[in-house]
Amino acid sequence: NVSPALQWSVIRKSSRFLLKRDGRTFTTEPNNLRNVNSFRYNGLVQEKTVGVEATADGKGVVLVTKNKHSNKPGTNLNRIPLKKNNSRRAFKTIMKRVKGEGYRKDLQSSALRRASTILRSQKTAAAQK
């Protein structure tokens, strides 16, 4: 296995996920909570990553984390659907998984912010109908 620092030095300036706009570099890679091109938020090179996505039906969020010992790319992600009517219960589950179990404490606030944004956008879309 190659170290994450070496992988980051290779893909830092040349990746298919990079977007350069207004003098800033963004990224569209999976499991990048802030969509910024930095080692901390990178979802490709980190051994432990956290991602928050909208569910396919648009009624909740999915918490995505990496498995520790999986060599199969198709099965190396844990997907936990949080289809709860109460957003506070979804936030509590995210906090428990990310910080409480010691997975990636530094990404807790970013994961909560992303989940809040997704849930808020789903709520307003439902109210407009």
Short mmCIF file of N, CA and C in Angstrom, two decimals:
data_model
loop_
_atom_site.label_atom_id
_atom_site.label_comp_id
_atom_site.label_asym_id
_atom_site.label_seq_id
_atom_site.Cartn_x
_atom_site.Cartn_y
_atom_site.Cartn_z
N ASN A 1 0.83 -1.19 0.00
CA ASN A 1 0.00 0.00 0.00
C ASN A 1 0.87 1.25 0.00
N VAL A 2 0.35 2.26 -0.63
CA VAL A 2 1.05 3.53 -0.72
C VAL A 2 0.50 4.46 0.35
N SER A 3 1.36 5.26 0.94
CA SER A 3 0.92 6.15 2.01
C SER A 3 -0.01 7.23 1.45
N PRO A 4 -0.94 7.69 2.28
CA PRO A 4 -1.85 8.76 1.83
C PRO A 4 -1.12 10.04 1.44
N ALA A 5 -0.02 10.36 2.11
CA ALA A 5 0.73 11.58 1.78
C ALA A 5 1.32 11.50 0.37
N LEU A 6 1.82 10.33 0.01
CA LEU A 6 2.37 10.15 -1.34
C LEU A 6 1.27 10.21 -2.39
N GLN A 7 0.13 9.57 -2.11
CA GLN A 7 -1.00 9.63 -3.04
C GLN A 7 -1.46 11.07 -3.22
N TRP A 8 -1.52 11.82 -2.13
CA TRP A 8 -1.96 13.22 -2.20
C TRP A 8 -0.99 14.05 -3.04
N SER A 9 0.31 13.80 -2.89
CA SER A 9 1.28 14.58 -3.68
C SER A 9 1.14 14.30 -5.17
N VAL A 10 0.66 13.11 -5.52
CA VAL A 10 0.47 12.78 -6.94
C VAL A 10 -0.80 13.41 -7.50
N ILE A 11 -1.91 13.33 -6.77
CA ILE A 11 -3.18 13.80 -7.32
C ILE A 11 -3.54 15.22 -6.94
N ARG A 12 -2.70 15.89 -6.18
CA ARG A 12 -3.02 17.23 -5.68
C ARG A 12 -3.29 18.23 -6.80
N LYS A 13 -2.47 18.22 -7.83
CA LYS A 13 -2.62 19.20 -8.90
C LYS A 13 -3.22 18.64 -10.17
N SER A 14 -3.35 17.31 -10.24
CA SER A 14 -3.90 16.73 -11.46
C SER A 14 -4.83 15.57 -11.10
N SER A 15 -6.10 15.86 -11.09
CA SER A 15 -7.11 14.85 -10.81
C SER A 15 -8.30 15.15 -11.71
N ARG A 16 -9.02 14.13 -12.07
CA ARG A 16 -10.17 14.34 -12.95
C ARG A 16 -11.32 15.05 -12.23
N PHE A 17 -11.24 15.14 -10.91
CA PHE A 17 -12.31 15.76 -10.12
C PHE A 17 -12.08 17.25 -9.88
N LEU A 18 -10.97 17.81 -10.32
CA LEU A 18 -10.63 19.20 -10.01
C LEU A 18 -11.44 20.19 -10.85
N LEU A 19 -11.86 21.27 -10.20
CA LEU A 19 -12.51 22.40 -10.85
C LEU A 19 -11.82 23.67 -10.38
N LYS A 20 -11.35 24.48 -11.31
CA LYS A 20 -10.68 25.71 -10.94
C LYS A 20 -11.56 26.88 -11.35
N ARG A 21 -12.04 27.60 -10.36
CA ARG A 21 -12.94 28.73 -10.59
C ARG A 21 -12.55 29.91 -9.72
N ASP A 22 -12.47 31.07 -10.30
CA ASP A 22 -12.21 32.32 -9.59
C ASP A 22 -10.98 32.25 -8.69
N GLY A 23 -9.93 31.61 -9.16
CA GLY A 23 -8.69 31.53 -8.42
C GLY A 23 -8.68 30.50 -7.30
N ARG A 24 -9.76 29.76 -7.13
CA ARG A 24 -9.83 28.72 -6.10
C ARG A 24 -9.95 27.36 -6.77
N THR A 25 -9.51 26.33 -6.08
CA THR A 25 -9.57 24.98 -6.61
C THR A 25 -10.58 24.17 -5.81
N PHE A 26 -11.60 23.69 -6.49
CA PHE A 26 -12.63 22.86 -5.89
C PHE A 26 -12.51 21.45 -6.44
N THR A 27 -13.26 20.53 -5.85
CA THR A 27 -13.23 19.16 -6.31
C THR A 27 -14.62 18.54 -6.23
N THR A 28 -14.88 17.58 -7.10
CA THR A 28 -16.18 16.92 -7.13
C THR A 28 -16.08 15.45 -6.73
N GLU A 29 -15.00 15.10 -6.06
CA GLU A 29 -14.79 13.70 -5.69
C GLU A 29 -15.79 13.24 -4.63
N PRO A 30 -16.07 11.93 -4.58
CA PRO A 30 -16.99 11.43 -3.56
C PRO A 30 -16.36 11.49 -2.17
N ASN A 31 -17.21 11.64 -1.17
CA ASN A 31 -16.83 11.71 0.25
C ASN A 31 -15.95 12.91 0.58
N ASN A 32 -16.09 13.98 -0.15
CA ASN A 32 -15.43 15.24 0.18
C ASN A 32 -16.52 16.18 0.68
N LEU A 33 -16.54 16.43 1.99
CA LEU A 33 -17.65 17.16 2.60
C LEU A 33 -17.68 18.63 2.22
N ARG A 34 -16.56 19.26 2.00
CA ARG A 34 -16.53 20.70 1.74
C ARG A 34 -16.30 21.03 0.27
N ASN A 35 -16.01 20.04 -0.57
CA ASN A 35 -15.73 20.23 -1.99
C ASN A 35 -14.54 21.15 -2.23
N VAL A 36 -13.58 21.12 -1.31
CA VAL A 36 -12.35 21.87 -1.50
C VAL A 36 -11.21 20.89 -1.71
N ASN A 37 -10.21 21.31 -2.44
CA ASN A 37 -9.09 20.45 -2.76
C ASN A 37 -8.05 20.55 -1.65
N SER A 38 -8.19 19.73 -0.61
CA SER A 38 -7.24 19.71 0.49
C SER A 38 -7.07 18.28 0.99
N PHE A 39 -5.94 18.03 1.61
CA PHE A 39 -5.63 16.69 2.11
C PHE A 39 -6.63 16.25 3.18
N ARG A 40 -7.04 17.18 4.01
CA ARG A 40 -7.94 16.86 5.12
C ARG A 40 -9.29 16.34 4.63
N TYR A 41 -9.86 16.96 3.63
CA TYR A 41 -11.20 16.59 3.17
C TYR A 41 -11.19 15.61 2.00
N ASN A 42 -10.03 15.21 1.52
CA ASN A 42 -9.95 14.36 0.34
C ASN A 42 -10.57 13.00 0.61
N GLY A 43 -11.46 12.57 -0.26
CA GLY A 43 -12.15 11.30 -0.10
C GLY A 43 -11.48 10.15 -0.82
N LEU A 44 -10.42 10.41 -1.55
CA LEU A 44 -9.75 9.35 -2.30
C LEU A 44 -8.55 8.77 -1.57
N VAL A 45 -7.75 9.61 -0.91
CA VAL A 45 -6.50 9.13 -0.35
C VAL A 45 -6.58 8.81 1.14
N GLN A 46 -7.55 9.34 1.85
CA GLN A 46 -7.66 9.09 3.29
C GLN A 46 -8.09 7.66 3.57
N GLU A 47 -7.57 7.08 4.64
CA GLU A 47 -7.98 5.73 5.02
C GLU A 47 -9.39 5.73 5.62
N LYS A 48 -9.75 6.79 6.31
CA LYS A 48 -11.08 6.94 6.88
C LYS A 48 -11.72 8.18 6.26
N THR A 49 -12.83 7.99 5.59
CA THR A 49 -13.52 9.13 4.99
C THR A 49 -14.96 9.16 5.46
N VAL A 50 -15.54 10.34 5.42
CA VAL A 50 -16.94 10.53 5.78
C VAL A 50 -17.60 11.30 4.65
N GLY A 51 -18.77 10.84 4.25
CA GLY A 51 -19.53 11.53 3.22
C GLY A 51 -20.99 11.56 3.60
N VAL A 52 -21.68 12.61 3.20
CA VAL A 52 -23.11 12.74 3.43
C VAL A 52 -23.74 13.04 2.08
N GLU A 53 -24.71 12.19 1.68
CA GLU A 53 -25.37 12.34 0.39
C GLU A 53 -26.87 12.34 0.60
N ALA A 54 -27.59 12.81 -0.38
CA ALA A 54 -29.05 12.72 -0.36
C ALA A 54 -29.47 11.31 -0.75
N THR A 55 -30.59 10.86 -0.20
CA THR A 55 -31.09 9.54 -0.58
C THR A 55 -31.66 9.61 -1.99
N ALA A 56 -31.84 8.46 -2.60
CA ALA A 56 -32.33 8.41 -3.98
C ALA A 56 -33.75 8.94 -4.08
N ASP A 57 -34.57 8.72 -3.06
CA ASP A 57 -35.96 9.20 -3.11
C ASP A 57 -36.09 10.64 -2.63
N GLY A 58 -35.02 11.23 -2.14
CA GLY A 58 -35.05 12.62 -1.72
C GLY A 58 -35.73 12.86 -0.39
N LYS A 59 -35.75 11.85 0.47
CA LYS A 59 -36.39 11.99 1.78
C LYS A 59 -35.44 11.59 2.89
N GLY A 60 -34.31 12.23 2.96
CA GLY A 60 -33.34 11.94 4.00
C GLY A 60 -31.92 12.00 3.46
N VAL A 61 -30.98 11.57 4.30
CA VAL A 61 -29.57 11.58 3.92
C VAL A 61 -28.98 10.19 4.14
N VAL A 62 -27.82 9.98 3.52
CA VAL A 62 -27.08 8.73 3.67
C VAL A 62 -25.69 9.09 4.19
N LEU A 63 -25.29 8.47 5.30
CA LEU A 63 -23.95 8.64 5.84
C LEU A 63 -23.06 7.57 5.24
N VAL A 64 -21.96 7.98 4.61
CA VAL A 64 -21.07 7.06 3.92
C VAL A 64 -19.71 7.08 4.62
N THR A 65 -19.23 5.89 5.02
CA THR A 65 -17.90 5.76 5.62
C THR A 65 -17.16 4.62 4.93
N LYS A 66 -15.84 4.60 5.07
CA LYS A 66 -15.02 3.56 4.46
C LYS A 66 -14.82 2.40 5.42
N ASN A 67 -14.77 1.18 4.87
CA ASN A 67 -14.37 0.00 5.64
C ASN A 67 -12.87 0.04 5.84
N LYS A 68 -12.41 -0.54 6.93
CA LYS A 68 -10.97 -0.57 7.19
C LYS A 68 -10.24 -1.57 6.29
N HIS A 69 -10.75 -2.78 6.22
CA HIS A 69 -9.99 -3.85 5.59
C HIS A 69 -10.70 -4.39 4.36
N SER A 70 -11.01 -3.56 3.44
CA SER A 70 -11.67 -4.03 2.23
C SER A 70 -10.82 -3.71 1.02
N ASN A 71 -10.49 -4.73 0.26
CA ASN A 71 -9.70 -4.53 -0.95
C ASN A 71 -10.56 -4.50 -2.20
N LYS A 72 -11.87 -4.64 -2.03
CA LYS A 72 -12.78 -4.62 -3.17
C LYS A 72 -13.42 -3.24 -3.27
N PRO A 73 -13.17 -2.51 -4.34
CA PRO A 73 -13.71 -1.16 -4.43
C PRO A 73 -15.24 -1.09 -4.38
N GLY A 74 -15.91 -2.13 -4.83
CA GLY A 74 -17.37 -2.11 -4.82
C GLY A 74 -17.98 -2.27 -3.44
N THR A 75 -17.23 -2.83 -2.51
CA THR A 75 -17.78 -3.09 -1.18
C THR A 75 -17.04 -2.37 -0.07
N ASN A 76 -16.22 -1.39 -0.38
CA ASN A 76 -15.44 -0.76 0.67
C ASN A 76 -16.13 0.43 1.32
N LEU A 77 -17.39 0.69 1.00
CA LEU A 77 -18.12 1.79 1.61
C LEU A 77 -19.30 1.28 2.42
N ASN A 78 -19.46 1.83 3.63
CA ASN A 78 -20.64 1.57 4.45
C ASN A 78 -21.63 2.69 4.19
N ARG A 79 -22.84 2.34 3.82
CA ARG A 79 -23.88 3.34 3.58
C ARG A 79 -24.98 3.16 4.61
N ILE A 80 -25.21 4.20 5.40
CA ILE A 80 -26.22 4.16 6.46
C ILE A 80 -27.30 5.16 6.10
N PRO A 81 -28.47 4.70 5.65
CA PRO A 81 -29.55 5.64 5.32
C PRO A 81 -30.17 6.19 6.60
N LEU A 82 -30.39 7.49 6.61
CA LEU A 82 -31.01 8.17 7.75
C LEU A 82 -32.31 8.80 7.26
N LYS A 83 -33.34 7.98 7.15
CA LYS A 83 -34.63 8.45 6.66
C LYS A 83 -35.56 8.70 7.84
N LYS A 84 -35.22 9.67 8.61
CA LYS A 84 -36.01 9.98 9.79
C LYS A 84 -36.77 11.29 9.54
N ASN A 85 -37.98 11.35 10.06
CA ASN A 85 -38.76 12.57 9.92
C ASN A 85 -38.16 13.69 10.76
N ASN A 86 -37.50 13.32 11.85
CA ASN A 86 -36.90 14.31 12.73
C ASN A 86 -35.43 14.48 12.37
N SER A 87 -35.05 15.67 11.95
CA SER A 87 -33.66 15.89 11.54
C SER A 87 -32.71 15.81 12.72
N ARG A 88 -33.19 16.10 13.93
CA ARG A 88 -32.32 16.01 15.10
C ARG A 88 -31.85 14.58 15.35
N ARG A 89 -32.71 13.62 15.06
CA ARG A 89 -32.31 12.22 15.21
C ARG A 89 -31.24 11.85 14.19
N ALA A 90 -31.35 12.39 12.99
CA ALA A 90 -30.32 12.14 11.97
C ALA A 90 -28.99 12.77 12.40
N PHE A 91 -29.04 13.98 12.95
CA PHE A 91 -27.82 14.64 13.42
C PHE A 91 -27.18 13.86 14.56
N LYS A 92 -28.01 13.34 15.45
CA LYS A 92 -27.50 12.58 16.59
C LYS A 92 -26.80 11.31 16.10
N THR A 93 -27.36 10.66 15.10
CA THR A 93 -26.73 9.46 14.54
C THR A 93 -25.40 9.79 13.88
N ILE A 94 -25.35 10.90 13.16
CA ILE A 94 -24.10 11.32 12.52
C ILE A 94 -23.04 11.62 13.58
N MET A 95 -23.42 12.33 14.64
CA MET A 95 -22.46 12.65 15.70
C MET A 95 -21.95 11.37 16.37
N LYS A 96 -22.85 10.42 16.59
CA LYS A 96 -22.46 9.17 17.23
C LYS A 96 -21.49 8.39 16.37
N ARG A 97 -21.74 8.32 15.08
CA ARG A 97 -20.88 7.55 14.18
C ARG A 97 -19.53 8.22 13.93
N VAL A 98 -19.54 9.53 13.78
CA VAL A 98 -18.32 10.23 13.39
C VAL A 98 -17.42 10.53 14.59
N LYS A 99 -18.00 11.10 15.63
CA LYS A 99 -17.18 11.52 16.77
C LYS A 99 -17.23 10.51 17.91
N GLY A 100 -18.41 9.99 18.22
CA GLY A 100 -18.57 9.11 19.36
C GLY A 100 -17.78 7.83 19.26
N GLU A 101 -17.68 7.28 18.07
CA GLU A 101 -16.92 6.06 17.88
C GLU A 101 -15.47 6.34 17.50
N GLY A 102 -15.09 7.62 17.51
CA GLY A 102 -13.71 7.99 17.23
C GLY A 102 -13.29 7.77 15.80
N TYR A 103 -14.21 7.91 14.86
CA TYR A 103 -13.90 7.64 13.46
C TYR A 103 -13.09 8.78 12.86
N ARG A 104 -13.68 9.94 12.68
CA ARG A 104 -12.97 11.15 12.24
C ARG A 104 -13.59 12.33 12.95
N LYS A 105 -13.09 12.64 14.13
CA LYS A 105 -13.65 13.72 14.95
C LYS A 105 -13.56 15.07 14.26
N ASP A 106 -12.53 15.26 13.47
CA ASP A 106 -12.31 16.54 12.83
C ASP A 106 -13.33 16.85 11.74
N LEU A 107 -14.08 15.85 11.28
CA LEU A 107 -15.05 16.07 10.20
C LEU A 107 -16.49 16.15 10.71
N GLN A 108 -16.69 16.15 12.02
CA GLN A 108 -18.05 16.14 12.56
C GLN A 108 -18.83 17.38 12.15
N SER A 109 -18.27 18.56 12.35
CA SER A 109 -19.02 19.79 12.04
C SER A 109 -19.31 19.90 10.55
N SER A 110 -18.38 19.48 9.71
CA SER A 110 -18.61 19.53 8.27
C SER A 110 -19.70 18.56 7.85
N ALA A 111 -19.72 17.37 8.46
CA ALA A 111 -20.76 16.38 8.15
C ALA A 111 -22.13 16.88 8.59
N LEU A 112 -22.19 17.48 9.76
CA LEU A 112 -23.47 18.02 10.25
C LEU A 112 -23.95 19.18 9.38
N ARG A 113 -23.02 20.03 8.95
CA ARG A 113 -23.38 21.16 8.09
C ARG A 113 -23.92 20.68 6.75
N ARG A 114 -23.27 19.67 6.19
CA ARG A 114 -23.71 19.13 4.90
C ARG A 114 -25.07 18.46 5.02
N ALA A 115 -25.29 17.67 6.08
CA ALA A 115 -26.57 17.02 6.30
C ALA A 115 -27.68 18.05 6.50
N SER A 116 -27.37 19.09 7.25
CA SER A 116 -28.36 20.14 7.49
C SER A 116 -28.76 20.82 6.19
N THR A 117 -27.79 21.09 5.32
CA THR A 117 -28.07 21.73 4.04
C THR A 117 -28.93 20.84 3.16
N ILE A 118 -28.61 19.56 3.12
CA ILE A 118 -29.38 18.63 2.28
C ILE A 118 -30.81 18.50 2.81
N LEU A 119 -30.96 18.33 4.12
CA LEU A 119 -32.30 18.19 4.70
C LEU A 119 -33.12 19.46 4.52
N ARG A 120 -32.48 20.62 4.64
CA ARG A 120 -33.19 21.89 4.45
C ARG A 120 -33.65 22.03 3.00
N SER A 121 -32.82 21.61 2.05
CA SER A 121 -33.21 21.72 0.65
C SER A 121 -34.35 20.76 0.33
N GLN A 122 -34.37 19.60 0.96
CA GLN A 122 -35.48 18.66 0.74
C GLN A 122 -36.78 19.17 1.34
N LYS A 123 -36.67 19.84 2.46
CA LYS A 123 -37.86 20.38 3.12
C LYS A 123 -38.49 21.49 2.28
N THR A 124 -37.68 22.38 1.75
CA THR A 124 -38.23 23.47 0.97
C THR A 124 -38.78 22.96 -0.36
N ALA A 125 -38.17 21.92 -0.91
CA ALA A 125 -38.70 21.36 -2.16
C ALA A 125 -40.06 20.73 -1.93
N ALA A 126 -40.27 20.09 -0.80
CA ALA A 126 -41.55 19.49 -0.49
C ALA A 126 -42.61 20.56 -0.21
N ALA A 127 -42.19 21.68 0.37
CA ALA A 127 -43.14 22.74 0.68
C ALA A 127 -43.58 23.50 -0.56
N GLN A 128 -42.77 23.51 -1.60
CA GLN A 128 -43.11 24.23 -2.83
C GLN A 128 -44.14 23.51 -3.68
N LYS A 129 -44.29 22.20 -3.49
CA LYS A 129 -45.21 21.43 -4.33
C LYS A 129 -46.65 21.71 -4.06
#
